Each structure stands twice: as structure tokens, then as C-alpha cells.
Amino acid sequence: MSVKDQHVPADASSSGRPHVSLFAIARVFLSIGALSFGGGITGWVYRDVVLKQKWMTEVEFVTGLALAQALPGGNVTNISVYVGNWLRGIPGAIVALLAILLVPATSTIALLAAYGYFAELSFVRAALDGIAAAAIGLLILISWKTSYEIRASVTGLATMAATFIGISVLHLPFMLIVAVMAPLSIAIAWPRKLTDAE
Amino acid sequence: MRSEDFWALLFAFVPLSLMAFGGNLAILGGIQHQAVDVNRWLGPQEFVDYFAISRAAPGPGSMIVTIIGWKIGGWLGAVVATLTLYLPSSLLCLAVSRVWTRYRGRAWHTAIQNGLVPVAAGLLWVGIAAVLEVANSWLAIALALAAFAVLLWRPKINPLILLGAGAAIAIAVDRFL
């Protein structure tokens, strides 16, 4: 099996990372920022970066997402920084962060100006709810695909279920669950004998 | 924008940025406390209204800080407030990302990655449950599932078609049901 066939290439410098221009990063993250109504934004990032542009593999993106969620800060900005850095280092991270924030920040100000008018129109609110709901479909897609990735592992599925139940059903603190489940899951995944990919 | 406003924004939002475990909605209470009680930039009702406006705009859920900055110091204030909330956490994430990406391919890196995937999957379902809980309507759940089905069928569909259809159906239901 060649290095290119693996999820994780041998080292970052000779990896199968595509050459992506800063302009392309700006264009993709600007459009994600502009289109991502009502949450589900990480779903848009996933769709563009993994499905459409094929800049990253599923596993590379999802582990980045785990880092983005475990670290403080907005998940969207964190995953943008992670993807930008992965593609083009520090300049890539800066471009991705500023691009994802630009349209949301300016349109928030624009909405503030138009608020008095918009608030009267019930169809505007209905439309925004509908847009937000459709965007959740993307989140379900990425969760579904990630769950599919671990379907063969009973412990993996158990870990996934325990994480979800702990936070969403039992309402235990987010950080507590991450602090317990992440080391536990890594310990389970740890191979008996460590062998580097190359 | 006066320089004391600049420092006040910095002191208000930089610590919150680094405390936002689980995303920026986790520090919404902190933002409210700083903006309403500590600095009196906004009244309590203003905060609620502006939060709703910021949620209607595209993008991350905590753009209310942009509005707060705008109220304090116009465009410059908006830029400063947005960056004070997003930059510190982004710098931390950048540092961790760089260390993480540097060791790709090492056996321990792969082991950690494999271990994190199930936890990430669980957290993704947590995110969906949280958003649907806020939406709290059968229409939202039905639309989300329909969008999911369309995406399984056509993953590269133009997002505007999907979002437009969601908006159209929601308006139709609002009007006729």
C-alpha cells in the first residue's frame, strides 16, 4: 500500500496535501460564512472541504473537529483555523478565520439597521427557521458519515453513545465528559505495539 | 472609539474567549454579564433583542459581540469586539493545530486520532440534539431529515437550492397551516 492510499501520510512535508491557494481558501470560507444560517456551519465546512474540494480526508477533518470542539472558542472559527493551517500554515489559518467572519459580521450590522422593518414580517422569521432547519441536515450527514466510519468497532460505537448520553441525556458538564471519554477512548484505541506509518 | 472603550472590550471578552469550552454559546451568560451588568453597554431587553438579530444573520452564533462593539464605537468598535472574542481562542487553536499537524503519521498520533473519532462522533450528535432542542418544532426536525436525505442522494448539491427549499417550505407552512 502506498503512502497516498493511507489516511495518514508519513510526514507532513511529503504528504498528499493538495496545493491550495490562499485565494481559494478565502473564496471557500467567505461563501461558507455567507450561507451558514442558524447553526450547522461545521456541516458546511465539511461539505466544502471534504466532499467538494477534497482538501482533506474524512478522518483528518473529524479529528480536527474533535480538537476544535475540545478547545475553547467557537467551533466554527476553530475548525476554520485548523483547516486553514492544515492547507497553508499560519497565513492559511489567518485567511480562513477572517474570511469566515467577514460576511456574518457585516450582515449582522446590516440586520441591526433593518431590524425595525424585518421584525414585523412573520414570513421572514419562518424563512430563517426553514433555512436553519435545512442546514441541520448537513450536520446529520457528517454525523452519519462519522458514525459509519466506526461501525465495525463495538467499543467505538459504545464510546460514541456514552459521549452523547452523558451530555445530551444526563446533562453532565461538557468538559467533564470530554475529559473522561477522550483519554479512555484513546487508551482503548492504543495499539499493543506502536509502529510508525513509514 | 475611545481608548478606555478599547481596553474595556479587551478585558471583557479576551478571558471569555479562552473560557468558551463547548463553543461560544457556553459564554453567552458571561457576555451578557459583561455587556449589561459590568460595563452597561446595553440594557437587559436590548441584549435579548440583539441576540435574536445576531442569530438571524449567517455565521457563528455569537455575533452579538459585533453588535455590542458597533454600539460602542461604530465600525472600528465592531471589528475590535469581534476580534477580542474570536482571536484569543483562534490563536490557541492555531498553536494546538500546528503541533498536532506536525506529527501526522507517527504511530501515537494515529492512535490518538483513532481514539478521538468516536468521541467526535458523539459530540456531533450532541450538537444536533442541541440545535433541534432550540428549534423545538416538528417542522424543523422534518426539514432537517429531508435535507439529510437529499444530501445522502446528492452530496454536492448547491447549498442555495437546499436552503431555498427549506425557506420556501417553512413559509408555506407558516401561511397555510
mmCIF file with all atom_site columns, C-alpha atoms in Angstrom, chain A residues 7-12 15 17 33-38 41 44 47 51-52 54 59-60 62-63 65-67 69-78 81-82 85-86 89-90 93 97-98 100-101 103-109 111-112 115 122-123 125-131 133-144 146-147 149-150 156 159-160 163-164 167-168 171 174-175 178 181-182 185-186 189-191 194-197, chain B residues 16-24 49-50 52-64 66-67 70-71 75 78 82-83 85-87 89-94 96-98 100-133 135 139-141 143-145 147-148 151-152 155-160 162-164 166-168 170-171 174-175:
data_model
loop_
_atom_site.group_PDB
_atom_site.id
_atom_site.type_symbol
_atom_site.label_atom_id
_atom_site.label_alt_id
_atom_site.label_comp_id
_atom_site.label_asym_id
_atom_site.label_entity_id
_atom_site.label_seq_id
_atom_site.pdbx_PDB_ins_code
_atom_site.Cartn_x
_atom_site.Cartn_y
_atom_site.Cartn_z
_atom_site.occupancy
_atom_site.B_iso_or_equiv
_atom_site.pdbx_formal_charge
_atom_site.auth_seq_id
_atom_site.auth_comp_id
_atom_site.auth_asym_id
_atom_site.auth_atom_id
_atom_site.pdbx_PDB_model_num
ATOM 1   C CA . HIS A 1 7   ? -5.482  8.096  5.779  1.00 0.00 ? 7   HIS A CA 1
ATOM 2   C CA . VAL A 1 8   ? -2.367  9.457  7.398  1.00 0.00 ? 8   VAL A CA 1
ATOM 3   C CA . PRO A 1 9   ? 0.657   10.124 5.222  1.00 0.00 ? 9   PRO A CA 1
ATOM 4   C CA . ALA A 1 10  ? 4.108   9.514  6.673  1.00 0.00 ? 10  ALA A CA 1
ATOM 5   C CA . ASP A 1 11  ? 5.095   13.096 7.343  1.00 0.00 ? 11  ASP A CA 1
ATOM 6   C CA . ALA A 1 12  ? 3.539   16.451 6.835  1.00 0.00 ? 12  ALA A CA 1
ATOM 7   C CA . SER A 1 15  ? 2.050   14.267 2.491  1.00 0.00 ? 15  SER A CA 1
ATOM 8   C CA . ARG A 1 17  ? -1.815  17.630 0.912  1.00 0.00 ? 17  ARG A CA 1
ATOM 9   C CA . GLY A 1 33  ? -19.721 32.305 6.209  1.00 0.00 ? 33  GLY A CA 1
ATOM 10  C CA . ALA A 1 34  ? -22.289 33.871 3.894  1.00 0.00 ? 34  ALA A CA 1
ATOM 11  C CA . LEU A 1 35  ? -24.502 30.782 3.570  1.00 0.00 ? 35  LEU A CA 1
ATOM 12  C CA . SER A 1 36  ? -24.414 29.319 7.060  1.00 0.00 ? 36  SER A CA 1
ATOM 13  C CA . PHE A 1 37  ? -27.708 30.368 8.615  1.00 0.00 ? 37  PHE A CA 1
ATOM 14  C CA . GLY A 1 38  ? -28.762 29.123 12.044 1.00 0.00 ? 38  GLY A CA 1
ATOM 15  C CA . ILE A 1 41  ? -21.885 25.658 9.979  1.00 0.00 ? 41  ILE A CA 1
ATOM 16  C CA . TRP A 1 44  ? -20.896 23.458 5.502  1.00 0.00 ? 44  TRP A CA 1
ATOM 17  C CA . ARG A 1 47  ? -19.179 19.654 2.742  1.00 0.00 ? 47  ARG A CA 1
ATOM 18  C CA . LEU A 1 51  ? -16.807 16.359 -0.109 1.00 0.00 ? 51  LEU A CA 1
ATOM 19  C CA . LYS A 1 52  ? -16.446 19.067 -2.730 1.00 0.00 ? 52  LYS A CA 1
ATOM 20  C CA . LYS A 1 54  ? -11.398 17.015 -1.351 1.00 0.00 ? 54  LYS A CA 1
ATOM 21  C CA . VAL A 1 59  ? -10.786 11.196 9.343  1.00 0.00 ? 59  VAL A CA 1
ATOM 22  C CA . GLU A 1 60  ? -8.427  14.177 9.114  1.00 0.00 ? 60  GLU A CA 1
ATOM 23  C CA . VAL A 1 62  ? -13.209 14.808 12.010 1.00 0.00 ? 62  VAL A CA 1
ATOM 24  C CA . THR A 1 63  ? -10.171 14.657 14.289 1.00 0.00 ? 63  THR A CA 1
ATOM 25  C CA . LEU A 1 65  ? -13.288 18.842 14.548 1.00 0.00 ? 65  LEU A CA 1
ATOM 26  C CA . ALA A 1 66  ? -12.695 16.976 17.806 1.00 0.00 ? 66  ALA A CA 1
ATOM 27  C CA . LEU A 1 67  ? -9.811  19.366 18.584 1.00 0.00 ? 67  LEU A CA 1
ATOM 28  C CA . GLN A 1 69  ? -14.713 21.216 19.930 1.00 0.00 ? 69  GLN A CA 1
ATOM 29  C CA . ALA A 1 70  ? -12.449 20.304 22.830 1.00 0.00 ? 70  ALA A CA 1
ATOM 30  C CA . LEU A 1 71  ? -10.580 23.644 22.746 1.00 0.00 ? 71  LEU A CA 1
ATOM 31  C CA . PRO A 1 72  ? -12.266 26.842 23.949 1.00 0.00 ? 72  PRO A CA 1
ATOM 32  C CA . GLY A 1 73  ? -13.797 29.170 21.369 1.00 0.00 ? 73  GLY A CA 1
ATOM 33  C CA . GLY A 1 74  ? -16.337 28.910 18.602 1.00 0.00 ? 74  GLY A CA 1
ATOM 34  C CA . ASN A 1 75  ? -16.347 25.525 16.871 1.00 0.00 ? 75  ASN A CA 1
ATOM 35  C CA . VAL A 1 76  ? -16.686 27.238 13.503 1.00 0.00 ? 76  VAL A CA 1
ATOM 36  C CA . THR A 1 77  ? -13.736 29.578 13.905 1.00 0.00 ? 77  THR A CA 1
ATOM 37  C CA . ASN A 1 78  ? -11.629 26.807 15.448 1.00 0.00 ? 78  ASN A CA 1
ATOM 38  C CA . VAL A 1 81  ? -8.235  27.850 11.763 1.00 0.00 ? 81  VAL A CA 1
ATOM 39  C CA . TYR A 1 82  ? -7.437  24.122 11.780 1.00 0.00 ? 82  TYR A CA 1
ATOM 40  C CA . ASN A 1 85  ? -3.370  25.860 8.949  1.00 0.00 ? 85  ASN A CA 1
ATOM 41  C CA . TRP A 1 86  ? -3.519  22.333 7.549  1.00 0.00 ? 86  TRP A CA 1
ATOM 42  C CA . GLY A 1 89  ? 0.136   27.102 7.591  1.00 0.00 ? 89  GLY A CA 1
ATOM 43  C CA . ILE A 1 90  ? -0.272  30.364 9.518  1.00 0.00 ? 90  ILE A CA 1
ATOM 44  C CA . ALA A 1 93  ? -5.288  30.000 9.173  1.00 0.00 ? 93  ALA A CA 1
ATOM 45  C CA . LEU A 1 97  ? -10.569 32.922 10.100 1.00 0.00 ? 97  LEU A CA 1
ATOM 46  C CA . LEU A 1 98  ? -11.064 36.399 8.631  1.00 0.00 ? 98  LEU A CA 1
ATOM 47  C CA . ILE A 1 100 ? -15.442 33.017 7.769  1.00 0.00 ? 100 ILE A CA 1
ATOM 48  C CA . LEU A 1 101 ? -16.139 36.057 9.993  1.00 0.00 ? 101 LEU A CA 1
ATOM 49  C CA . VAL A 1 103 ? -19.906 38.260 5.932  1.00 0.00 ? 103 VAL A CA 1
ATOM 50  C CA . PRO A 1 104 ? -21.529 37.248 9.258  1.00 0.00 ? 104 PRO A CA 1
ATOM 51  C CA . ALA A 1 105 ? -20.134 40.364 10.983 1.00 0.00 ? 105 ALA A CA 1
ATOM 52  C CA . THR A 1 106 ? -21.192 42.796 8.264  1.00 0.00 ? 106 THR A CA 1
ATOM 53  C CA . SER A 1 107 ? -24.608 41.210 7.734  1.00 0.00 ? 107 SER A CA 1
ATOM 54  C CA . THR A 1 108 ? -25.268 41.258 11.497 1.00 0.00 ? 108 THR A CA 1
ATOM 55  C CA . ILE A 1 109 ? -24.760 45.026 11.417 1.00 0.00 ? 109 ILE A CA 1
ATOM 56  C CA . LEU A 1 111 ? -29.711 43.271 10.034 1.00 0.00 ? 111 LEU A CA 1
ATOM 57  C CA . LEU A 1 112 ? -29.468 45.544 13.058 1.00 0.00 ? 112 LEU A CA 1
ATOM 58  C CA . TYR A 1 115 ? -34.472 45.232 12.368 1.00 0.00 ? 115 TYR A CA 1
ATOM 59  C CA . SER A 1 122 ? -43.633 36.779 10.049 1.00 0.00 ? 122 SER A CA 1
ATOM 60  C CA . PHE A 1 123 ? -42.574 35.161 6.770  1.00 0.00 ? 123 PHE A CA 1
ATOM 61  C CA . ARG A 1 125 ? -38.821 34.614 10.602 1.00 0.00 ? 125 ARG A CA 1
ATOM 62  C CA . ALA A 1 126 ? -40.377 31.481 9.046  1.00 0.00 ? 126 ALA A CA 1
ATOM 63  C CA . ALA A 1 127 ? -37.874 31.606 6.185  1.00 0.00 ? 127 ALA A CA 1
ATOM 64  C CA . LEU A 1 128 ? -34.944 31.909 8.580  1.00 0.00 ? 128 LEU A CA 1
ATOM 65  C CA . ASP A 1 129 ? -36.233 28.945 10.616 1.00 0.00 ? 129 ASP A CA 1
ATOM 66  C CA . GLY A 1 130 ? -36.581 26.911 7.411  1.00 0.00 ? 130 GLY A CA 1
ATOM 67  C CA . ILE A 1 131 ? -33.061 27.780 6.291  1.00 0.00 ? 131 ILE A CA 1
ATOM 68  C CA . ALA A 1 133 ? -33.513 23.509 9.662  1.00 0.00 ? 133 ALA A CA 1
ATOM 69  C CA . ALA A 1 134 ? -32.196 22.626 6.206  1.00 0.00 ? 134 ALA A CA 1
ATOM 70  C CA . ALA A 1 135 ? -28.694 23.419 7.436  1.00 0.00 ? 135 ALA A CA 1
ATOM 71  C CA . ILE A 1 136 ? -29.111 20.898 10.263 1.00 0.00 ? 136 ILE A CA 1
ATOM 72  C CA . GLY A 1 137 ? -29.435 18.255 7.524  1.00 0.00 ? 137 GLY A CA 1
ATOM 73  C CA . LEU A 1 138 ? -25.758 18.823 6.798  1.00 0.00 ? 138 LEU A CA 1
ATOM 74  C CA . LEU A 1 139 ? -24.857 18.246 10.427 1.00 0.00 ? 139 LEU A CA 1
ATOM 75  C CA . ILE A 1 140 ? -26.776 14.980 10.336 1.00 0.00 ? 140 ILE A CA 1
ATOM 76  C CA . LEU A 1 141 ? -24.891 13.974 7.176  1.00 0.00 ? 141 LEU A CA 1
ATOM 77  C CA . ILE A 1 142 ? -21.474 14.475 8.767  1.00 0.00 ? 142 ILE A CA 1
ATOM 78  C CA . SER A 1 143 ? -22.526 12.711 12.000 1.00 0.00 ? 143 SER A CA 1
ATOM 79  C CA . TRP A 1 144 ? -23.926 9.844  9.968  1.00 0.00 ? 144 TRP A CA 1
ATOM 80  C CA . THR A 1 146 ? -18.526 9.657  11.008 1.00 0.00 ? 146 THR A CA 1
ATOM 81  C CA . SER A 1 147 ? -20.656 7.057  12.759 1.00 0.00 ? 147 SER A CA 1
ATOM 82  C CA . GLU A 1 149 ? -16.614 5.216  9.842  1.00 0.00 ? 149 GLU A CA 1
ATOM 83  C CA . ILE A 1 150 ? -16.632 3.481  13.253 1.00 0.00 ? 150 ILE A CA 1
ATOM 84  C CA . GLY A 1 156 ? -16.097 2.892  19.221 1.00 0.00 ? 156 GLY A CA 1
ATOM 85  C CA . THR A 1 159 ? -17.841 5.448  23.249 1.00 0.00 ? 159 THR A CA 1
ATOM 86  C CA . MET A 1 160 ? -19.930 7.490  20.821 1.00 0.00 ? 160 MET A CA 1
ATOM 87  C CA . THR A 1 163 ? -20.497 10.665 24.980 1.00 0.00 ? 163 THR A CA 1
ATOM 88  C CA . PHE A 1 164 ? -23.908 11.556 23.568 1.00 0.00 ? 164 PHE A CA 1
ATOM 89  C CA . ILE A 1 167 ? -24.061 15.293 27.638 1.00 0.00 ? 167 ILE A CA 1
ATOM 90  C CA . SER A 1 168 ? -27.449 15.337 25.895 1.00 0.00 ? 168 SER A CA 1
ATOM 91  C CA . HIS A 1 171 ? -26.843 16.779 31.038 1.00 0.00 ? 171 HIS A CA 1
ATOM 92  C CA . PHE A 1 174 ? -19.452 19.043 28.501 1.00 0.00 ? 174 PHE A CA 1
ATOM 93  C CA . MET A 1 175 ? -15.854 19.380 29.687 1.00 0.00 ? 175 MET A CA 1
ATOM 94  C CA . VAL A 1 178 ? -14.661 15.165 27.080 1.00 0.00 ? 178 VAL A CA 1
ATOM 95  C CA . MET A 1 181 ? -14.154 9.956  27.326 1.00 0.00 ? 181 MET A CA 1
ATOM 96  C CA . ALA A 1 182 ? -11.238 11.237 25.204 1.00 0.00 ? 182 ALA A CA 1
ATOM 97  C CA . SER A 1 185 ? -11.173 6.163  24.030 1.00 0.00 ? 185 SER A CA 1
ATOM 98  C CA . ILE A 1 186 ? -7.539  6.849  23.118 1.00 0.00 ? 186 ILE A CA 1
ATOM 99  C CA . ALA A 1 189 ? -7.525  2.600  20.528 1.00 0.00 ? 189 ALA A CA 1
ATOM 100 C CA . TRP A 1 190 ? -3.866  2.414  21.618 1.00 0.00 ? 190 TRP A CA 1
ATOM 101 C CA . PRO A 1 191 ? -2.132  -0.414 19.734 1.00 0.00 ? 191 PRO A CA 1
ATOM 102 C CA . LEU A 1 194 ? 3.493   1.236  18.260 1.00 0.00 ? 194 LEU A CA 1
ATOM 103 C CA . THR A 1 195 ? 4.762   1.225  14.669 1.00 0.00 ? 195 THR A CA 1
ATOM 104 C CA . ASP A 1 196 ? 5.132   4.415  12.676 1.00 0.00 ? 196 ASP A CA 1
ATOM 105 C CA . ALA A 1 197 ? 3.428   4.580  9.306  1.00 0.00 ? 197 ALA A CA 1
ATOM 106 C CA . LEU B 2 16  ? -14.278 34.814 27.989 1.00 0.00 ? 16  LEU B CA 1
ATOM 107 C CA . SER B 2 17  ? -12.794 33.750 24.649 1.00 0.00 ? 17  SER B CA 1
ATOM 108 C CA . LEU B 2 18  ? -10.381 31.410 26.423 1.00 0.00 ? 18  LEU B CA 1
ATOM 109 C CA . MET B 2 19  ? -13.109 30.067 28.736 1.00 0.00 ? 19  MET B CA 1
ATOM 110 C CA . ALA B 2 20  ? -15.538 29.154 25.953 1.00 0.00 ? 20  ALA B CA 1
ATOM 111 C CA . PHE B 2 21  ? -15.322 25.390 26.345 1.00 0.00 ? 21  PHE B CA 1
ATOM 112 C CA . GLY B 2 22  ? -18.021 23.722 24.290 1.00 0.00 ? 22  GLY B CA 1
ATOM 113 C CA . GLY B 2 23  ? -18.383 26.708 21.981 1.00 0.00 ? 23  GLY B CA 1
ATOM 114 C CA . ASN B 2 24  ? -19.270 30.361 22.332 1.00 0.00 ? 24  ASN B CA 1
ATOM 115 C CA . ASP B 2 49  ? -33.300 41.650 21.065 1.00 0.00 ? 49  ASP B CA 1
ATOM 116 C CA . TYR B 2 50  ? -29.789 41.952 19.690 1.00 0.00 ? 50  TYR B CA 1
ATOM 117 C CA . ALA B 2 52  ? -32.129 37.368 18.259 1.00 0.00 ? 52  ALA B CA 1
ATOM 118 C CA . ILE B 2 53  ? -30.860 39.635 15.456 1.00 0.00 ? 53  ILE B CA 1
ATOM 119 C CA . SER B 2 54  ? -27.389 38.114 15.619 1.00 0.00 ? 54  SER B CA 1
ATOM 120 C CA . ARG B 2 55  ? -28.922 34.627 15.379 1.00 0.00 ? 55  ARG B CA 1
ATOM 121 C CA . ALA B 2 56  ? -30.824 35.595 12.239 1.00 0.00 ? 56  ALA B CA 1
ATOM 122 C CA . ALA B 2 57  ? -27.593 36.550 10.465 1.00 0.00 ? 57  ALA B CA 1
ATOM 123 C CA . PRO B 2 58  ? -25.479 33.789 8.930  1.00 0.00 ? 58  PRO B CA 1
ATOM 124 C CA . GLY B 2 59  ? -22.345 32.569 10.665 1.00 0.00 ? 59  GLY B CA 1
ATOM 125 C CA . PRO B 2 60  ? -21.290 31.740 14.217 1.00 0.00 ? 60  PRO B CA 1
ATOM 126 C CA . GLY B 2 61  ? -23.915 32.131 16.936 1.00 0.00 ? 61  GLY B CA 1
ATOM 127 C CA . SER B 2 62  ? -22.087 34.727 18.988 1.00 0.00 ? 62  SER B CA 1
ATOM 128 C CA . MET B 2 63  ? -22.018 37.665 16.578 1.00 0.00 ? 63  MET B CA 1
ATOM 129 C CA . ILE B 2 64  ? -23.831 39.643 19.285 1.00 0.00 ? 64  ILE B CA 1
ATOM 130 C CA . THR B 2 66  ? -20.127 42.528 16.913 1.00 0.00 ? 66  THR B CA 1
ATOM 131 C CA . ILE B 2 67  ? -23.326 44.440 17.669 1.00 0.00 ? 67  ILE B CA 1
ATOM 132 C CA . TRP B 2 70  ? -20.860 48.574 16.892 1.00 0.00 ? 70  TRP B CA 1
ATOM 133 C CA . LYS B 2 71  ? -22.939 50.262 19.624 1.00 0.00 ? 71  LYS B CA 1
ATOM 134 C CA . TRP B 2 75  ? -17.219 50.005 12.552 1.00 0.00 ? 75  TRP B CA 1
ATOM 135 C CA . ALA B 2 78  ? -17.388 46.191 15.764 1.00 0.00 ? 78  ALA B CA 1
ATOM 136 C CA . THR B 2 82  ? -15.339 40.667 17.134 1.00 0.00 ? 82  THR B CA 1
ATOM 137 C CA . LEU B 2 83  ? -11.597 40.092 17.254 1.00 0.00 ? 83  LEU B CA 1
ATOM 138 C CA . LEU B 2 85  ? -13.856 37.364 21.222 1.00 0.00 ? 85  LEU B CA 1
ATOM 139 C CA . TYR B 2 86  ? -12.532 35.259 18.334 1.00 0.00 ? 86  TYR B CA 1
ATOM 140 C CA . LEU B 2 87  ? -8.790  35.931 18.152 1.00 0.00 ? 87  LEU B CA 1
ATOM 141 C CA . SER B 2 89  ? -9.281  31.179 21.113 1.00 0.00 ? 89  SER B CA 1
ATOM 142 C CA . SER B 2 90  ? -8.212  31.059 17.460 1.00 0.00 ? 90  SER B CA 1
ATOM 143 C CA . LEU B 2 91  ? -4.558  31.631 18.387 1.00 0.00 ? 91  LEU B CA 1
ATOM 144 C CA . LEU B 2 92  ? -4.742  28.818 20.938 1.00 0.00 ? 92  LEU B CA 1
ATOM 145 C CA . CYS B 2 93  ? -6.367  26.569 18.352 1.00 0.00 ? 93  CYS B CA 1
ATOM 146 C CA . LEU B 2 94  ? -3.698  27.518 15.799 1.00 0.00 ? 94  LEU B CA 1
ATOM 147 C CA . VAL B 2 96  ? -2.503  23.209 19.019 1.00 0.00 ? 96  VAL B CA 1
ATOM 148 C CA . SER B 2 97  ? -3.276  22.565 15.315 1.00 0.00 ? 97  SER B CA 1
ATOM 149 C CA . ARG B 2 98  ? 0.360   23.196 14.365 1.00 0.00 ? 98  ARG B CA 1
ATOM 150 C CA . TRP B 2 100 ? -0.949  18.257 16.022 1.00 0.00 ? 100 TRP B CA 1
ATOM 151 C CA . THR B 2 101 ? -0.358  18.503 12.250 1.00 0.00 ? 101 THR B CA 1
ATOM 152 C CA . ARG B 2 102 ? 3.432   18.329 12.609 1.00 0.00 ? 102 ARG B CA 1
ATOM 153 C CA . TYR B 2 103 ? 3.306   14.791 13.995 1.00 0.00 ? 103 TYR B CA 1
ATOM 154 C CA . ARG B 2 104 ? 0.959   13.293 11.427 1.00 0.00 ? 104 ARG B CA 1
ATOM 155 C CA . GLY B 2 105 ? 1.904   9.720  10.556 1.00 0.00 ? 105 GLY B CA 1
ATOM 156 C CA . ARG B 2 106 ? 3.517   8.927  13.881 1.00 0.00 ? 106 ARG B CA 1
ATOM 157 C CA . ALA B 2 107 ? 2.034   5.820  15.457 1.00 0.00 ? 107 ALA B CA 1
ATOM 158 C CA . TRP B 2 108 ? 0.973   7.654  18.628 1.00 0.00 ? 108 TRP B CA 1
ATOM 159 C CA . HIS B 2 109 ? -0.661  10.365 16.515 1.00 0.00 ? 109 HIS B CA 1
ATOM 160 C CA . THR B 2 110 ? -2.663  7.774  14.590 1.00 0.00 ? 110 THR B CA 1
ATOM 161 C CA . ALA B 2 111 ? -3.653  6.066  17.858 1.00 0.00 ? 111 ALA B CA 1
ATOM 162 C CA . ILE B 2 112 ? -4.882  9.356  19.334 1.00 0.00 ? 112 ILE B CA 1
ATOM 163 C CA . GLN B 2 113 ? -6.695  10.163 16.085 1.00 0.00 ? 113 GLN B CA 1
ATOM 164 C CA . ASN B 2 114 ? -8.450  6.791  16.061 1.00 0.00 ? 114 ASN B CA 1
ATOM 165 C CA . GLY B 2 115 ? -9.382  7.291  19.698 1.00 0.00 ? 115 GLY B CA 1
ATOM 166 C CA . LEU B 2 116 ? -10.819 10.748 19.090 1.00 0.00 ? 116 LEU B CA 1
ATOM 167 C CA . VAL B 2 117 ? -13.098 9.783  16.188 1.00 0.00 ? 117 VAL B CA 1
ATOM 168 C CA . PRO B 2 118 ? -15.785 8.042  18.333 1.00 0.00 ? 118 PRO B CA 1
ATOM 169 C CA . VAL B 2 119 ? -15.764 10.941 20.830 1.00 0.00 ? 119 VAL B CA 1
ATOM 170 C CA . ALA B 2 120 ? -16.058 13.422 17.949 1.00 0.00 ? 120 ALA B CA 1
ATOM 171 C CA . ALA B 2 121 ? -18.976 11.397 16.566 1.00 0.00 ? 121 ALA B CA 1
ATOM 172 C CA . GLY B 2 122 ? -20.729 11.555 19.939 1.00 0.00 ? 122 GLY B CA 1
ATOM 173 C CA . LEU B 2 123 ? -20.134 15.308 20.153 1.00 0.00 ? 123 LEU B CA 1
ATOM 174 C CA . LEU B 2 124 ? -21.593 15.772 16.660 1.00 0.00 ? 124 LEU B CA 1
ATOM 175 C CA . TRP B 2 125 ? -24.835 14.105 17.735 1.00 0.00 ? 125 TRP B CA 1
ATOM 176 C CA . VAL B 2 126 ? -24.786 16.307 20.852 1.00 0.00 ? 126 VAL B CA 1
ATOM 177 C CA . GLY B 2 127 ? -24.600 19.376 18.575 1.00 0.00 ? 127 GLY B CA 1
ATOM 178 C CA . ILE B 2 128 ? -27.584 18.197 16.523 1.00 0.00 ? 128 ILE B CA 1
ATOM 179 C CA . ALA B 2 129 ? -29.644 17.484 19.635 1.00 0.00 ? 129 ALA B CA 1
ATOM 180 C CA . ALA B 2 130 ? -28.820 20.954 20.985 1.00 0.00 ? 130 ALA B CA 1
ATOM 181 C CA . VAL B 2 131 ? -29.833 22.758 17.779 1.00 0.00 ? 131 VAL B CA 1
ATOM 182 C CA . LEU B 2 132 ? -33.063 20.761 17.440 1.00 0.00 ? 132 LEU B CA 1
ATOM 183 C CA . GLU B 2 133 ? -33.866 21.415 21.097 1.00 0.00 ? 133 GLU B CA 1
ATOM 184 C CA . ALA B 2 135 ? -35.684 24.935 17.271 1.00 0.00 ? 135 ALA B CA 1
ATOM 185 C CA . LEU B 2 139 ? -41.282 21.144 11.076 1.00 0.00 ? 139 LEU B CA 1
ATOM 186 C CA . ALA B 2 140 ? -37.601 21.796 11.868 1.00 0.00 ? 140 ALA B CA 1
ATOM 187 C CA . ILE B 2 141 ? -36.960 18.100 12.528 1.00 0.00 ? 141 ILE B CA 1
ATOM 188 C CA . LEU B 2 143 ? -36.944 19.643 7.239  1.00 0.00 ? 143 LEU B CA 1
ATOM 189 C CA . ALA B 2 144 ? -33.598 18.604 8.724  1.00 0.00 ? 144 ALA B CA 1
ATOM 190 C CA . LEU B 2 145 ? -34.259 14.925 7.956  1.00 0.00 ? 145 LEU B CA 1
ATOM 191 C CA . ALA B 2 147 ? -32.296 17.816 3.820  1.00 0.00 ? 147 ALA B CA 1
ATOM 192 C CA . PHE B 2 148 ? -30.223 14.906 5.145  1.00 0.00 ? 148 PHE B CA 1
ATOM 193 C CA . LEU B 2 151 ? -27.652 15.198 0.819  1.00 0.00 ? 151 LEU B CA 1
ATOM 194 C CA . LEU B 2 152 ? -27.195 11.410 1.030  1.00 0.00 ? 152 LEU B CA 1
ATOM 195 C CA . PRO B 2 155 ? -23.849 15.279 -1.520 1.00 0.00 ? 155 PRO B CA 1
ATOM 196 C CA . LYS B 2 156 ? -22.593 18.050 -3.823 1.00 0.00 ? 156 LYS B CA 1
ATOM 197 C CA . ILE B 2 157 ? -25.945 19.753 -4.340 1.00 0.00 ? 157 ILE B CA 1
ATOM 198 C CA . ASN B 2 158 ? -25.798 23.549 -4.482 1.00 0.00 ? 158 ASN B CA 1
ATOM 199 C CA . PRO B 2 159 ? -26.492 24.688 -0.897 1.00 0.00 ? 159 PRO B CA 1
ATOM 200 C CA . LEU B 2 160 ? -28.649 27.564 -2.119 1.00 0.00 ? 160 LEU B CA 1
ATOM 201 C CA . LEU B 2 162 ? -31.326 23.257 -0.238 1.00 0.00 ? 162 LEU B CA 1
ATOM 202 C CA . LEU B 2 163 ? -31.619 26.437 1.843  1.00 0.00 ? 163 LEU B CA 1
ATOM 203 C CA . GLY B 2 164 ? -34.093 27.987 -0.593 1.00 0.00 ? 164 GLY B CA 1
ATOM 204 C CA . GLY B 2 166 ? -36.147 24.947 3.351  1.00 0.00 ? 166 GLY B CA 1
ATOM 205 C CA . ALA B 2 167 ? -37.184 28.602 3.406  1.00 0.00 ? 167 ALA B CA 1
ATOM 206 C CA . ALA B 2 168 ? -39.993 28.065 0.872  1.00 0.00 ? 168 ALA B CA 1
ATOM 207 C CA . ALA B 2 170 ? -41.288 26.915 6.074  1.00 0.00 ? 170 ALA B CA 1
ATOM 208 C CA . ILE B 2 171 ? -43.038 29.981 4.606  1.00 0.00 ? 171 ILE B CA 1
ATOM 209 C CA . ASP B 2 174 ? -46.439 29.355 8.169  1.00 0.00 ? 174 ASP B CA 1
ATOM 210 C CA . ARG B 2 175 ? -49.004 30.715 5.686  1.00 0.00 ? 175 ARG B CA 1
#
